[in-house]
Every structure is written in C-alpha cells, then in structure tokens.
Short mmCIF file of C-alpha atoms in Angstrom, two decimals:
data_model
loop_
_atom_site.label_atom_id
_atom_site.label_comp_id
_atom_site.label_asym_id
_atom_site.label_seq_id
_atom_site.Cartn_x
_atom_site.Cartn_y
_atom_site.Cartn_z
CA MET A 1 3.60 -14.11 -8.11
CA PRO A 2 0.66 -11.95 -7.01
CA LEU A 3 -1.92 -13.15 -5.26
CA ASP A 4 -5.20 -14.61 -7.45
CA ARG A 5 -8.31 -13.84 -5.22
CA VAL A 6 -7.93 -10.88 -2.75
CA ASP A 7 -11.11 -9.60 -0.81
CA GLU A 8 -13.40 -6.86 -1.62
CA THR A 9 -12.99 -5.42 1.13
CA TYR A 10 -9.25 -5.38 1.17
CA GLU A 11 -9.54 -3.90 -2.67
CA ALA A 12 -11.74 -0.65 -1.69
CA LYS A 13 -9.36 0.23 1.11
CA MET A 14 -6.83 0.07 -1.07
CA ALA A 15 -8.55 2.12 -3.70
CA GLU A 16 -9.30 4.52 -0.39
CA PHE A 17 -5.68 4.37 0.18
CA GLU A 18 -4.98 5.40 -3.36
CA ALA A 19 -7.00 8.19 -3.04
CA GLU A 20 -5.50 9.82 0.10
CA CYS A 21 -2.24 9.20 -1.49
CA ASN A 22 -3.63 10.91 -4.30
CA GLY A 23 -0.74 10.31 -7.00
CA GLY A 24 1.88 11.83 -4.05
CA LYS A 25 0.47 14.36 -2.89
CA GLY A 26 -1.45 13.49 0.22
CA ASP A 27 -0.63 11.02 2.92
CA ALA A 28 2.58 9.41 3.68
CA GLN A 29 1.12 6.49 5.34
CA ALA A 30 -1.55 5.99 2.12
CA CYS A 31 1.25 6.86 -0.03
CA HIS A 32 3.57 3.66 2.24
CA ASN A 33 0.24 1.07 1.98
CA VAL A 34 -1.00 0.77 -1.53
CA ALA A 35 3.16 1.01 -2.13
CA GLU A 36 2.98 -2.55 -0.32
CA PHE A 37 0.07 -3.49 -1.85
CA TYR A 38 1.75 -3.41 -4.89
CA THR A 39 4.16 -5.27 -3.97
CA VAL A 40 2.50 -8.02 -1.83
CA VAL A 41 -0.57 -7.82 -3.73
CA LYS A 42 0.05 -7.29 -7.11
CA ASP A 43 3.77 -7.66 -8.05
CA ASN A 44 4.33 -5.39 -9.67
CA PHE A 45 7.49 -3.77 -7.84
CA GLU A 46 8.80 -1.46 -10.44
CA LYS A 47 5.99 0.83 -9.32
CA ALA A 48 5.90 0.05 -5.92
CA ALA A 49 10.00 1.77 -5.88
CA LYS A 50 8.92 4.56 -7.50
CA VAL A 51 5.95 4.97 -4.62
CA TYR A 52 8.18 4.17 -2.02
CA SER A 53 11.08 6.43 -3.47
CA ALA A 54 8.97 9.78 -4.01
CA ASN A 55 7.48 9.15 -0.11
CA CYS A 56 10.94 8.93 0.91
CA SER A 57 12.14 11.64 -0.74
CA ASP A 58 9.30 14.59 -0.36
CA LYS A 59 7.95 13.73 2.28
CA LYS A 60 10.94 11.92 4.52
CA TYR A 61 9.33 8.86 5.57
CA MET A 62 11.20 6.56 6.83
CA PRO A 63 9.22 3.16 6.42
CA SER A 64 9.26 3.83 3.19
CA CYS A 65 12.64 4.73 2.96
CA PHE A 66 13.84 1.28 4.47
CA SER A 67 11.56 -0.64 1.55
CA LEU A 68 12.92 1.47 -0.48
CA GLY A 69 16.38 0.68 0.73
CA ARG A 70 15.56 -2.83 1.30
CA PHE A 71 14.72 -3.02 -2.23
CA HIS A 72 17.75 -1.59 -3.79
CA CYS A 73 19.64 -3.94 -1.29
CA LYS A 74 17.51 -7.35 -2.63
CA TYR A 75 18.20 -6.12 -6.49
CA ARG A 76 21.53 -5.29 -6.12
CA LEU A 77 22.11 -9.17 -4.82
CA LEU A 78 20.61 -10.99 -7.51
CA PHE A 79 22.91 -9.10 -10.09
CA TYR A 80 25.63 -10.24 -8.06
CA MET A 81 24.34 -13.42 -7.98
CA ILE A 82 23.70 -13.84 -11.31
CA LYS A 83 27.17 -11.68 -12.42
CA CYS A 84 28.94 -14.63 -10.22
CA ILE A 85 27.10 -17.81 -11.61
CA ASN A 86 27.82 -16.55 -15.10
CA LEU A 87 31.40 -16.25 -14.44
CA LEU A 88 31.89 -19.87 -12.47
CA TRP A 89 29.52 -21.02 -15.54
CA THR A 90 32.41 -19.15 -17.87
CA CYS A 91 35.26 -20.81 -15.66
CA TYR A 92 33.72 -24.25 -15.77
CA CYS A 93 32.92 -23.95 -19.33
CA SER A 94 36.23 -23.79 -20.65
CA GLY A 95 37.57 -26.26 -18.83
CA TRP A 96 39.50 -24.26 -15.33
#
C-alpha cells in the first residue's frame, strides 16, 4: 500500500536523488535510494527491481544486489506458496 502523504522535503530529496542517479549513469548510492523510494513509498516493485538490477550489474553496488536478491526470494516463495495452495485445493476438491 503506497503512502498517501509524503513530506514535501522528502519528495524534494528524492527528486535530488533521481537527478544524481541520472537514469542509472550517476551515483550508485543515489540510485539505490531511488529504488528504496519506489519500494517503500510508491509500492512500485517492478520499477525498483529494474533500478536495483542495473545498479547491481553495472555498478556492482552490493546493497542493491542484496535488495534485488531479497526481491527474488520473496516473489519466488510467494509463487511456490500459491502453487502449493492450488495443489492442495485441487486435491481437496477431488476428494483426495
């Protein structure tokens, strides 16, 4: 759930980080902060994952690599949980 209200000062700081990141060509820490903003404030995990991925592979920025790995584990686990629930439901419905 995205945050409804974010302090204007915080929004301005994030705009500064986005400018410093410069579409992935700028400062690695700034890019990581942008990805964190997408994750925590905007709930835009797809966009955050793209920033983390580029920052990890292009700049070898380890905090972004860690966050990207965390995303993969979280969504892989979710995928398998859904698969297991569907299997259990199928078994239950078939009277097994």
